[in-house]
Amino acid sequence: MQIIYNSAHLRTVLNEERRKDRLVAFVPTMGNLHEGHLELVKRAKSLADIVVVSIFVNPLQFSTDEDLDKYPRTLSTDKSLLFSEGINTLFVPSETDIFPDGRENQTTVVVPEISSILCGKDRPGHFEGVATIVCKLLNLICPDYALFGEKDYQQLSIIRKLVHDLEFDTKIVAVGTVRDEDGLALSSRNVYLNADERKLAPLIFDTLAHCRDAIACGFDNFLELESHARFKLIESGFLLDYFTILDAHTLAEINEDTTEISILVAARLGETRLIDNVRLSVNTATEWGILAAQ
Ligand code: PAF
């Protein structure tokens, strides 16, 4: 595995690979790798000859009250994990390499509307930071495929939109959420949970699954489902940012064109903010005609 610390070197290496007609898959990360990241890496390996993994804790996506310095940095364990997965190329740029003119002077990328709802409301500027770094990395690496986890469903939707709107020639591949045995979605933030919080955390997925199953069984009063789920989580000790049922493709209200539903949640346990989501498809448009009219 080659570890590359600067963009110019990475460009040279990848240009050489592309001259040999090799396909490149890219997995962007902020490190502190877990099984969820390794799923992305495995999928990337199945798609391309060269897999580039980046580790960069992007300061642009942290707001002033979120602690950038406290973000877990575990480079040496991350390297070993990627080495065991047989990764070709690890890119670990410095902040000055990524923002040579300083991050304050960086041109930024805004994906409108979809960035200001849900997590965008609670974390102003977060998705602008994500969109900006993802654009920079895609332009630098020019991968055939870029892989993102479905756990960060809003992030995935934003990236799909920016790739479409800005004509990137990269296929975005979504990889399903990896969960612990009790259903808790794997996340770098889970390490912040104390023992009691960790015991309670799987209720997030239980609540999502219950809601999904009720819809699948034909229960169509979404407002009631949402308020029941919110009540259950708040009563159990979560501080709720949102629990909502939306169109999975637009992240807007469900309507007669909805073909897939997404149920999304963000909830805090103590200092730790957890997000999760599930999706289900709608089988017949006519059925939805009836539901949307209610
Ligand atoms: O999902 C993440 O880890 C980050 O938001 C990403 C996509 C690597 C951008 O910094």
PDB file of C-alpha atoms and ligand atoms in Angstrom:
ATOM      1  CA  MET A   1       0.000   0.000   0.000  1.00  0.00           C
ATOM      2  CA  GLN A   2       1.426   3.383  -0.940  1.00  0.00           C
ATOM      3  CA  ILE A   3       0.707   6.297   1.369  1.00  0.00           C
ATOM      4  CA  ILE A   4       0.596   9.635  -0.407  1.00  0.00           C
ATOM      5  CA  TYR A   5       0.737  12.902   1.489  1.00  0.00           C
ATOM      6  CA  ASN A   6       0.276  15.500  -1.234  1.00  0.00           C
ATOM      7  CA  SER A   7      -2.059  16.201  -4.122  1.00  0.00           C
ATOM      8  CA  ALA A   8       0.603  16.692  -6.811  1.00  0.00           C
ATOM      9  CA  HIS A   9       2.077  13.275  -6.082  1.00  0.00           C
ATOM     10  CA  LEU A  10      -1.388  11.678  -6.102  1.00  0.00           C
ATOM     11  CA  ARG A  11      -2.195  13.220  -9.509  1.00  0.00           C
ATOM     12  CA  THR A  12       1.043  11.844 -10.983  1.00  0.00           C
ATOM     13  CA  VAL A  13       0.400   8.342  -9.639  1.00  0.00           C
ATOM     14  CA  LEU A  14      -3.216   8.279 -10.852  1.00  0.00           C
ATOM     15  CA  ASN A  15      -2.376   9.697 -14.296  1.00  0.00           C
ATOM     16  CA  GLU A  16       0.036   6.821 -14.728  1.00  0.00           C
ATOM     17  CA  GLU A  17      -2.667   4.277 -13.727  1.00  0.00           C
ATOM     18  CA  ARG A  18      -5.198   5.812 -16.097  1.00  0.00           C
ATOM     19  CA  ARG A  19      -2.684   5.617 -18.965  1.00  0.00           C
ATOM     20  CA  LYS A  20      -2.807   1.861 -18.364  1.00  0.00           C
ATOM     21  CA  ASP A  21      -6.636   2.047 -18.646  1.00  0.00           C
ATOM     22  CA  ARG A  22      -7.100   1.132 -15.012  1.00  0.00           C
ATOM     23  CA  LEU A  23     -10.417   1.935 -13.328  1.00  0.00           C
ATOM     24  CA  VAL A  24     -10.223   3.976 -10.153  1.00  0.00           C
ATOM     25  CA  ALA A  25     -12.634   3.777  -7.197  1.00  0.00           C
ATOM     26  CA  PHE A  26     -12.486   6.334  -4.415  1.00  0.00           C
ATOM     27  CA  VAL A  27     -13.567   6.080  -0.774  1.00  0.00           C
ATOM     28  CA  PRO A  28     -13.384   9.448   1.050  1.00  0.00           C
ATOM     29  CA  THR A  29     -13.213   9.225   4.841  1.00  0.00           C
ATOM     30  CA  MET A  30     -12.275  11.249   7.887  1.00  0.00           C
ATOM     31  CA  GLY A  31     -10.491   8.227   9.379  1.00  0.00           C
ATOM     32  CA  ASN A  32     -11.338   6.424  12.641  1.00  0.00           C
ATOM     33  CA  LEU A  33     -12.302   3.566  10.364  1.00  0.00           C
ATOM     34  CA  HIS A  34     -14.834   0.913  11.357  1.00  0.00           C
ATOM     35  CA  GLU A  35     -16.600  -1.995   9.677  1.00  0.00           C
ATOM     36  CA  GLY A  36     -18.885   0.457   7.835  1.00  0.00           C
ATOM     37  CA  HIS A  37     -15.895   2.038   6.067  1.00  0.00           C
ATOM     38  CA  LEU A  38     -14.441  -1.389   5.332  1.00  0.00           C
ATOM     39  CA  GLU A  39     -17.688  -2.333   3.568  1.00  0.00           C
ATOM     40  CA  LEU A  40     -17.150   0.699   1.293  1.00  0.00           C
ATOM     41  CA  VAL A  41     -13.591  -0.400   0.670  1.00  0.00           C
ATOM     42  CA  LYS A  42     -14.596  -3.998  -0.147  1.00  0.00           C
ATOM     43  CA  ARG A  43     -17.229  -2.780  -2.577  1.00  0.00           C
ATOM     44  CA  ALA A  44     -14.717  -0.389  -4.165  1.00  0.00           C
ATOM     45  CA  LYS A  45     -12.321  -3.287  -4.694  1.00  0.00           C
ATOM     46  CA  SER A  46     -15.020  -5.240  -6.494  1.00  0.00           C
ATOM     47  CA  LEU A  47     -15.564  -2.330  -8.915  1.00  0.00           C
ATOM     48  CA  ALA A  48     -12.111  -1.073  -9.880  1.00  0.00           C
ATOM     49  CA  ASP A  49      -8.437  -1.959 -10.300  1.00  0.00           C
ATOM     50  CA  ILE A  50      -7.192   0.876  -8.119  1.00  0.00           C
ATOM     51  CA  VAL A  51      -8.821   1.872  -4.838  1.00  0.00           C
ATOM     52  CA  VAL A  52      -7.904   5.236  -3.344  1.00  0.00           C
ATOM     53  CA  VAL A  53      -8.960   5.848   0.267  1.00  0.00           C
ATOM     54  CA  SER A  54      -8.552   9.362   1.628  1.00  0.00           C
ATOM     55  CA  ILE A  55      -8.280  10.272   5.289  1.00  0.00           C
ATOM     56  CA  PHE A  56      -8.796  13.968   5.902  1.00  0.00           C
ATOM     57  CA  VAL A  57     -10.608  15.493   8.875  1.00  0.00           C
ATOM     58  CA  ASN A  58     -12.241  18.309   6.957  1.00  0.00           C
ATOM     59  CA  PRO A  59     -12.361  21.474   9.093  1.00  0.00           C
ATOM     60  CA  LEU A  60     -14.919  23.088   6.756  1.00  0.00           C
ATOM     61  CA  GLN A  61     -17.661  20.718   7.900  1.00  0.00           C
ATOM     62  CA  PHE A  62     -17.277  21.476  11.615  1.00  0.00           C
ATOM     63  CA  SER A  63     -19.070  24.498  13.015  1.00  0.00           C
ATOM     64  CA  THR A  64     -17.439  26.707  15.642  1.00  0.00           C
ATOM     65  CA  ASP A  65     -19.245  24.945  18.503  1.00  0.00           C
ATOM     66  CA  GLU A  66     -18.335  21.453  17.231  1.00  0.00           C
ATOM     67  CA  ASP A  67     -14.984  20.311  18.455  1.00  0.00           C
ATOM     68  CA  LEU A  68     -12.722  19.683  15.468  1.00  0.00           C
ATOM     69  CA  ASP A  69      -9.750  18.995  17.752  1.00  0.00           C
ATOM     70  CA  LYS A  70     -11.642  16.289  19.638  1.00  0.00           C
ATOM     71  CA  TYR A  71     -12.501  14.328  16.481  1.00  0.00           C
ATOM     72  CA  PRO A  72     -10.886  10.885  16.945  1.00  0.00           C
ATOM     73  CA  ARG A  73      -7.686  10.525  14.928  1.00  0.00           C
ATOM     74  CA  THR A  74      -6.487   6.928  14.690  1.00  0.00           C
ATOM     75  CA  LEU A  75      -4.167   6.971  11.696  1.00  0.00           C
ATOM     76  CA  SER A  76      -1.972   4.060  12.654  1.00  0.00           C
ATOM     77  CA  THR A  77      -4.925   1.660  13.263  1.00  0.00           C
ATOM     78  CA  ASP A  78      -6.583   2.961  10.092  1.00  0.00           C
ATOM     79  CA  LYS A  79      -3.442   2.203   8.078  1.00  0.00           C
ATOM     80  CA  SER A  80      -3.324  -1.377   9.398  1.00  0.00           C
ATOM     81  CA  LEU A  81      -6.997  -1.955   8.595  1.00  0.00           C
ATOM     82  CA  LEU A  82      -6.574  -0.674   5.048  1.00  0.00           C
ATOM     83  CA  PHE A  83      -3.391  -2.667   4.589  1.00  0.00           C
ATOM     84  CA  SER A  84      -5.279  -5.839   5.651  1.00  0.00           C
ATOM     85  CA  GLU A  85      -7.972  -5.035   3.097  1.00  0.00           C
ATOM     86  CA  GLY A  86      -5.316  -4.887   0.363  1.00  0.00           C
ATOM     87  CA  ILE A  87      -5.817  -1.226  -0.498  1.00  0.00           C
ATOM     88  CA  ASN A  88      -3.437   0.185  -3.135  1.00  0.00           C
ATOM     89  CA  THR A  89      -3.400   3.833  -2.281  1.00  0.00           C
ATOM     90  CA  LEU A  90      -4.013   5.805   0.899  1.00  0.00           C
ATOM     91  CA  PHE A  91      -4.153   9.581   0.540  1.00  0.00           C
ATOM     92  CA  VAL A  92      -3.508  11.531   3.750  1.00  0.00           C
ATOM     93  CA  PRO A  93      -3.189  15.187   2.765  1.00  0.00           C
ATOM     94  CA  SER A  94      -2.291  17.963   5.173  1.00  0.00           C
ATOM     95  CA  GLU A  95      -4.546  20.955   5.674  1.00  0.00           C
ATOM     96  CA  THR A  96      -2.103  23.194   3.776  1.00  0.00           C
ATOM     97  CA  ASP A  97      -2.054  20.800   0.866  1.00  0.00           C
ATOM     98  CA  ILE A  98      -5.859  20.905   0.621  1.00  0.00           C
ATOM     99  CA  PHE A  99      -6.229  24.639   1.383  1.00  0.00           C
ATOM    100  CA  PRO A 100      -2.982  26.225   0.109  1.00  0.00           C
ATOM    101  CA  ASP A 101      -4.517  29.713   0.314  1.00  0.00           C
ATOM    102  CA  GLY A 102      -6.029  29.072   3.745  1.00  0.00           C
ATOM    103  CA  ARG A 103      -9.422  27.630   4.443  1.00  0.00           C
ATOM    104  CA  GLU A 104     -10.947  31.107   4.979  1.00  0.00           C
ATOM    105  CA  ASN A 105     -10.264  31.934   1.308  1.00  0.00           C
ATOM    106  CA  GLN A 106     -11.544  28.678  -0.088  1.00  0.00           C
ATOM    107  CA  THR A 107     -14.204  28.827  -2.829  1.00  0.00           C
ATOM    108  CA  THR A 108     -17.180  26.886  -1.520  1.00  0.00           C
ATOM    109  CA  VAL A 109     -19.903  24.773  -3.066  1.00  0.00           C
ATOM    110  CA  VAL A 110     -23.520  25.135  -2.010  1.00  0.00           C
ATOM    111  CA  VAL A 111     -26.129  22.552  -2.950  1.00  0.00           C
ATOM    112  CA  PRO A 112     -29.343  24.521  -2.421  1.00  0.00           C
ATOM    113  CA  GLU A 113     -32.468  23.503  -0.496  1.00  0.00           C
ATOM    114  CA  ILE A 114     -31.541  19.924   0.354  1.00  0.00           C
ATOM    115  CA  SER A 115     -28.544  21.215   2.390  1.00  0.00           C
ATOM    116  CA  SER A 116     -30.621  23.429   4.635  1.00  0.00           C
ATOM    117  CA  ILE A 117     -33.166  20.864   5.864  1.00  0.00           C
ATOM    118  CA  LEU A 118     -32.832  18.059   8.460  1.00  0.00           C
ATOM    119  CA  CYS A 119     -29.184  17.950   9.653  1.00  0.00           C
ATOM    120  CA  GLY A 120     -28.515  21.174   7.719  1.00  0.00           C
ATOM    121  CA  LYS A 121     -30.856  23.011  10.102  1.00  0.00           C
ATOM    122  CA  ASP A 122     -29.029  21.785  13.187  1.00  0.00           C
ATOM    123  CA  ARG A 123     -25.536  22.068  11.708  1.00  0.00           C
ATOM    124  CA  PRO A 124     -25.425  25.286   9.638  1.00  0.00           C
ATOM    125  CA  GLY A 125     -22.604  25.268   7.056  1.00  0.00           C
ATOM    126  CA  HIS A 126     -21.935  21.559   7.538  1.00  0.00           C
ATOM    127  CA  PHE A 127     -23.073  20.401   4.100  1.00  0.00           C
ATOM    128  CA  GLU A 128     -21.363  23.335   2.371  1.00  0.00           C
ATOM    129  CA  GLY A 129     -18.151  22.031   3.945  1.00  0.00           C
ATOM    130  CA  VAL A 130     -18.890  18.474   2.831  1.00  0.00           C
ATOM    131  CA  ALA A 131     -19.851  19.524  -0.727  1.00  0.00           C
ATOM    132  CA  THR A 132     -16.708  21.657  -1.043  1.00  0.00           C
ATOM    133  CA  ILE A 133     -14.269  18.967   0.071  1.00  0.00           C
ATOM    134  CA  VAL A 134     -15.993  16.276  -1.981  1.00  0.00           C
ATOM    135  CA  CYS A 135     -15.770  18.479  -5.110  1.00  0.00           C
ATOM    136  CA  LYS A 136     -12.084  19.133  -4.482  1.00  0.00           C
ATOM    137  CA  LEU A 137     -11.332  15.450  -3.971  1.00  0.00           C
ATOM    138  CA  LEU A 138     -13.349  14.357  -7.016  1.00  0.00           C
ATOM    139  CA  ASN A 139     -11.538  16.913  -9.187  1.00  0.00           C
ATOM    140  CA  LEU A 140      -8.201  15.780  -7.865  1.00  0.00           C
ATOM    141  CA  ILE A 141      -8.774  12.037  -8.146  1.00  0.00           C
ATOM    142  CA  CYS A 142     -11.218  11.910 -11.112  1.00  0.00           C
ATOM    143  CA  PRO A 143     -12.427   8.476 -10.009  1.00  0.00           C
ATOM    144  CA  ASP A 144     -14.680   6.251 -12.094  1.00  0.00           C
ATOM    145  CA  TYR A 145     -16.565   5.408  -8.895  1.00  0.00           C
ATOM    146  CA  ALA A 146     -16.918   7.155  -5.541  1.00  0.00           C
ATOM    147  CA  LEU A 147     -18.490   5.285  -2.657  1.00  0.00           C
ATOM    148  CA  PHE A 148     -20.599   6.677   0.186  1.00  0.00           C
ATOM    149  CA  GLY A 149     -22.508   5.049   3.030  1.00  0.00           C
ATOM    150  CA  GLU A 150     -26.298   5.144   3.181  1.00  0.00           C
ATOM    151  CA  LYS A 151     -26.132   5.864   6.904  1.00  0.00           C
ATOM    152  CA  ASP A 152     -25.434   9.498   5.989  1.00  0.00           C
ATOM    153  CA  TYR A 153     -28.423   9.531   3.677  1.00  0.00           C
ATOM    154  CA  GLN A 154     -28.766  13.306   3.404  1.00  0.00           C
ATOM    155  CA  GLN A 155     -25.047  13.613   2.638  1.00  0.00           C
ATOM    156  CA  LEU A 156     -25.410  10.934  -0.038  1.00  0.00           C
ATOM    157  CA  SER A 157     -28.371  12.776  -1.603  1.00  0.00           C
ATOM    158  CA  ILE A 158     -26.425  16.054  -1.611  1.00  0.00           C
ATOM    159  CA  ILE A 159     -23.419  14.422  -3.257  1.00  0.00           C
ATOM    160  CA  ARG A 160     -25.606  12.767  -5.886  1.00  0.00           C
ATOM    161  CA  LYS A 161     -27.108  16.161  -6.688  1.00  0.00           C
ATOM    162  CA  LEU A 162     -23.786  17.982  -6.911  1.00  0.00           C
ATOM    163  CA  VAL A 163     -22.296  15.286  -9.137  1.00  0.00           C
ATOM    164  CA  HIS A 164     -25.328  15.585 -11.393  1.00  0.00           C
ATOM    165  CA  ASP A 165     -25.503  19.399 -11.366  1.00  0.00           C
ATOM    166  CA  LEU A 166     -21.762  19.976 -11.872  1.00  0.00           C
ATOM    167  CA  GLU A 167     -21.379  17.188 -14.488  1.00  0.00           C
ATOM    168  CA  PHE A 168     -18.774  15.127 -12.682  1.00  0.00           C
ATOM    169  CA  ASP A 169     -17.893  12.029 -14.659  1.00  0.00           C
ATOM    170  CA  THR A 170     -17.986   9.796 -11.578  1.00  0.00           C
ATOM    171  CA  LYS A 171     -20.578   7.184 -10.679  1.00  0.00           C
ATOM    172  CA  ILE A 172     -21.746   7.525  -7.092  1.00  0.00           C
ATOM    173  CA  VAL A 173     -22.176   4.136  -5.443  1.00  0.00           C
ATOM    174  CA  ALA A 174     -24.255   3.881  -2.270  1.00  0.00           C
ATOM    175  CA  VAL A 175     -23.387   1.172   0.246  1.00  0.00           C
ATOM    176  CA  GLY A 176     -25.878  -0.088   2.859  1.00  0.00           C
ATOM    177  CA  THR A 177     -25.558   0.769   6.542  1.00  0.00           C
ATOM    178  CA  VAL A 178     -23.542  -1.665   8.647  1.00  0.00           C
ATOM    179  CA  ARG A 179     -25.055  -2.317  12.082  1.00  0.00           C
ATOM    180  CA  ASP A 180     -23.985  -3.836  15.348  1.00  0.00           C
ATOM    181  CA  GLU A 181     -25.869  -6.987  16.344  1.00  0.00           C
ATOM    182  CA  ASP A 182     -28.377  -4.936  18.335  1.00  0.00           C
ATOM    183  CA  GLY A 183     -29.145  -2.742  15.302  1.00  0.00           C
ATOM    184  CA  LEU A 184     -27.108   0.363  16.176  1.00  0.00           C
ATOM    185  CA  ALA A 185     -25.674   1.844  12.969  1.00  0.00           C
ATOM    186  CA  LEU A 186     -21.868   1.882  13.070  1.00  0.00           C
ATOM    187  CA  SER A 187     -20.498   5.385  13.405  1.00  0.00           C
ATOM    188  CA  SER A 188     -17.267   7.006  14.529  1.00  0.00           C
ATOM    189  CA  ARG A 189     -19.365   8.808  17.141  1.00  0.00           C
ATOM    190  CA  ASN A 190     -20.475   5.610  18.923  1.00  0.00           C
ATOM    191  CA  VAL A 191     -17.229   5.678  20.932  1.00  0.00           C
ATOM    192  CA  TYR A 192     -18.529   8.793  22.704  1.00  0.00           C
ATOM    193  CA  LEU A 193     -21.504   6.902  24.214  1.00  0.00           C
ATOM    194  CA  ASN A 194     -21.215   5.869  27.871  1.00  0.00           C
ATOM    195  CA  ALA A 195     -22.438   2.394  28.931  1.00  0.00           C
ATOM    196  CA  ASP A 196     -26.021   3.500  29.675  1.00  0.00           C
ATOM    197  CA  GLU A 197     -26.282   5.525  26.478  1.00  0.00           C
ATOM    198  CA  ARG A 198     -24.887   2.628  24.448  1.00  0.00           C
ATOM    199  CA  LYS A 199     -27.606   0.357  25.900  1.00  0.00           C
ATOM    200  CA  LEU A 200     -30.310   2.827  24.895  1.00  0.00           C
ATOM    201  CA  ALA A 201     -28.944   3.719  21.447  1.00  0.00           C
ATOM    202  CA  PRO A 202     -30.402   0.699  19.516  1.00  0.00           C
ATOM    203  CA  LEU A 203     -33.879   2.114  20.204  1.00  0.00           C
ATOM    204  CA  ILE A 204     -33.226   4.448  17.275  1.00  0.00           C
ATOM    205  CA  PHE A 205     -33.142   1.600  14.786  1.00  0.00           C
ATOM    206  CA  ASP A 206     -35.975  -0.279  16.577  1.00  0.00           C
ATOM    207  CA  THR A 207     -38.178   2.786  16.198  1.00  0.00           C
ATOM    208  CA  LEU A 208     -37.259   3.235  12.529  1.00  0.00           C
ATOM    209  CA  ALA A 209     -37.870  -0.451  11.797  1.00  0.00           C
ATOM    210  CA  HIS A 210     -41.215  -0.393  13.599  1.00  0.00           C
ATOM    211  CA  CYS A 211     -42.286   2.618  11.548  1.00  0.00           C
ATOM    212  CA  ARG A 212     -41.079   1.036   8.282  1.00  0.00           C
ATOM    213  CA  ASP A 213     -42.898  -2.227   9.056  1.00  0.00           C
ATOM    214  CA  ALA A 214     -46.118  -0.398   9.886  1.00  0.00           C
ATOM    215  CA  ILE A 215     -46.011   1.419   6.514  1.00  0.00           C
ATOM    216  CA  ALA A 216     -45.185  -1.824   4.721  1.00  0.00           C
ATOM    217  CA  CYS A 217     -48.265  -3.381   6.349  1.00  0.00           C
ATOM    218  CA  GLY A 218     -50.428  -0.594   4.935  1.00  0.00           C
ATOM    219  CA  PHE A 219     -50.564   1.878   7.855  1.00  0.00           C
ATOM    220  CA  ASP A 220     -50.619   5.190   6.038  1.00  0.00           C
ATOM    221  CA  ASN A 221     -51.121   7.852   8.687  1.00  0.00           C
ATOM    222  CA  PHE A 222     -47.589   9.273   8.544  1.00  0.00           C
ATOM    223  CA  LEU A 223     -48.274  12.087  10.980  1.00  0.00           C
ATOM    224  CA  GLU A 224     -49.387   9.606  13.597  1.00  0.00           C
ATOM    225  CA  LEU A 225     -46.400   7.344  12.945  1.00  0.00           C
ATOM    226  CA  GLU A 226     -44.013  10.298  13.261  1.00  0.00           C
ATOM    227  CA  SER A 227     -45.525  11.592  16.476  1.00  0.00           C
ATOM    228  CA  HIS A 228     -45.650   8.125  18.027  1.00  0.00           C
ATOM    229  CA  ALA A 229     -41.956   7.572  17.181  1.00  0.00           C
ATOM    230  CA  ARG A 230     -40.957  11.028  18.479  1.00  0.00           C
ATOM    231  CA  PHE A 231     -42.817  10.440  21.728  1.00  0.00           C
ATOM    232  CA  LYS A 232     -41.203   7.020  22.210  1.00  0.00           C
ATOM    233  CA  LEU A 233     -37.664   8.364  21.715  1.00  0.00           C
ATOM    234  CA  ILE A 234     -38.132  11.481  23.851  1.00  0.00           C
ATOM    235  CA  GLU A 235     -39.798   9.488  26.634  1.00  0.00           C
ATOM    236  CA  SER A 236     -36.818   7.101  26.656  1.00  0.00           C
ATOM    237  CA  GLY A 237     -34.327   9.931  27.186  1.00  0.00           C
ATOM    238  CA  PHE A 238     -33.304  11.070  23.692  1.00  0.00           C
ATOM    239  CA  LEU A 239     -33.176  14.726  22.717  1.00  0.00           C
ATOM    240  CA  LEU A 240     -34.733  14.680  19.288  1.00  0.00           C
ATOM    241  CA  ASP A 241     -33.580  16.852  16.364  1.00  0.00           C
ATOM    242  CA  TYR A 242     -35.980  15.203  13.898  1.00  0.00           C
ATOM    243  CA  PHE A 243     -37.866  12.032  13.090  1.00  0.00           C
ATOM    244  CA  THR A 244     -39.467  12.324   9.690  1.00  0.00           C
ATOM    245  CA  ILE A 245     -40.931  10.341   6.797  1.00  0.00           C
ATOM    246  CA  LEU A 246     -40.017  11.761   3.358  1.00  0.00           C
ATOM    247  CA  ASP A 247     -39.671  10.959  -0.330  1.00  0.00           C
ATOM    248  CA  ALA A 248     -36.330   9.122  -0.565  1.00  0.00           C
ATOM    249  CA  HIS A 249     -35.353  10.710  -3.896  1.00  0.00           C
ATOM    250  CA  THR A 250     -36.130  14.357  -3.181  1.00  0.00           C
ATOM    251  CA  LEU A 251     -36.156  14.429   0.650  1.00  0.00           C
ATOM    252  CA  ALA A 252     -39.360  16.448   0.230  1.00  0.00           C
ATOM    253  CA  GLU A 253     -42.893  15.608   1.377  1.00  0.00           C
ATOM    254  CA  ILE A 254     -44.324  12.366   0.066  1.00  0.00           C
ATOM    255  CA  ASN A 255     -46.622  12.868  -2.928  1.00  0.00           C
ATOM    256  CA  GLU A 256     -48.266  10.836  -5.684  1.00  0.00           C
ATOM    257  CA  ASP A 257     -44.923  10.537  -7.566  1.00  0.00           C
ATOM    258  CA  THR A 258     -43.119   9.013  -4.591  1.00  0.00           C
ATOM    259  CA  THR A 259     -41.651   5.624  -5.437  1.00  0.00           C
ATOM    260  CA  GLU A 260     -39.461   5.209  -2.382  1.00  0.00           C
ATOM    261  CA  ILE A 261     -39.894   6.370   1.190  1.00  0.00           C
ATOM    262  CA  SER A 262     -37.132   7.320   3.565  1.00  0.00           C
ATOM    263  CA  ILE A 263     -37.582   7.505   7.325  1.00  0.00           C
ATOM    264  CA  LEU A 264     -34.839   9.602   8.886  1.00  0.00           C
ATOM    265  CA  VAL A 265     -33.882  10.399  12.444  1.00  0.00           C
ATOM    266  CA  ALA A 266     -31.317  12.507  14.305  1.00  0.00           C
ATOM    267  CA  ALA A 267     -31.299  12.219  18.076  1.00  0.00           C
ATOM    268  CA  ARG A 268     -28.917  13.084  20.867  1.00  0.00           C
ATOM    269  CA  LEU A 269     -27.905  10.972  23.814  1.00  0.00           C
ATOM    270  CA  GLY A 270     -25.985  13.240  26.159  1.00  0.00           C
ATOM    271  CA  GLU A 271     -23.372  14.982  24.031  1.00  0.00           C
ATOM    272  CA  THR A 272     -23.554  12.474  21.196  1.00  0.00           C
ATOM    273  CA  ARG A 273     -25.638  13.121  18.113  1.00  0.00           C
ATOM    274  CA  LEU A 274     -26.699   9.958  16.286  1.00  0.00           C
ATOM    275  CA  ILE A 275     -28.352   9.705  12.872  1.00  0.00           C
ATOM    276  CA  ASP A 276     -29.937   6.779  11.088  1.00  0.00           C
ATOM    277  CA  ASN A 277     -32.476   6.031   8.376  1.00  0.00           C
ATOM    278  CA  VAL A 278     -34.325   3.223   6.628  1.00  0.00           C
ATOM    279  CA  ARG A 279     -36.021   3.098   3.237  1.00  0.00           C
ATOM    280  CA  LEU A 280     -38.852   1.205   1.685  1.00  0.00           C
ATOM    281  CA  SER A 281     -40.200   1.179  -1.823  1.00  0.00           C
ATOM    282  CA  VAL A 282     -43.707   1.929  -2.856  1.00  0.00           C
ATOM    283  CA  ASN A 283     -45.031  -0.736  -5.117  1.00  0.00           C
ATOM    284  CA  THR A 284     -47.926   0.832  -6.949  1.00  0.00           C
ATOM    285  CA  ALA A 285     -48.288   4.455  -7.932  1.00  0.00           C
ATOM    286  CA  THR A 286     -52.089   4.162  -7.786  1.00  0.00           C
ATOM    287  CA  GLU A 287     -51.942   3.120  -4.179  1.00  0.00           C
ATOM    288  CA  TRP A 288     -49.952   6.308  -3.518  1.00  0.00           C
ATOM    289  CA  GLY A 289     -52.500   8.375  -5.409  1.00  0.00           C
ATOM    290  CA  ILE A 290     -54.918   7.436  -2.682  1.00  0.00           C
ATOM    291  CA  LEU A 291     -52.488   8.049   0.159  1.00  0.00           C
ATOM    292  CA  ALA A 292     -51.324  11.416  -1.158  1.00  0.00           C
ATOM    293  CA  ALA A 293     -54.882  12.634  -1.398  1.00  0.00           C
ATOM    294  CA  GLN A 294     -55.577  12.051   2.288  1.00  0.00           C
TER     295      GLN A 294
HETATM  296  O1  PAF B   1     -18.759  11.042   5.540  1.00  0.00           O
HETATM  297  C1  PAF B   1     -17.625  11.523   5.829  1.00  0.00           C
HETATM  298  O2  PAF B   1     -16.801  10.892   6.474  1.00  0.00           O
HETATM  299  C2  PAF B   1     -17.275  12.929   5.354  1.00  0.00           C
HETATM  300  O3  PAF B   1     -18.384  13.761   5.396  1.00  0.00           O
HETATM  301  C3  PAF B   1     -16.627  12.947   3.963  1.00  0.00           C
HETATM  302  C4  PAF B   1     -17.578  12.463   2.877  1.00  0.00           C
HETATM  303  C5  PAF B   1     -15.370  12.108   3.971  1.00  0.00           C
HETATM  304  C6  PAF B   1     -16.235  14.390   3.603  1.00  0.00           C
HETATM  305  O4  PAF B   1     -15.330  14.916   4.525  1.00  0.00           O
END
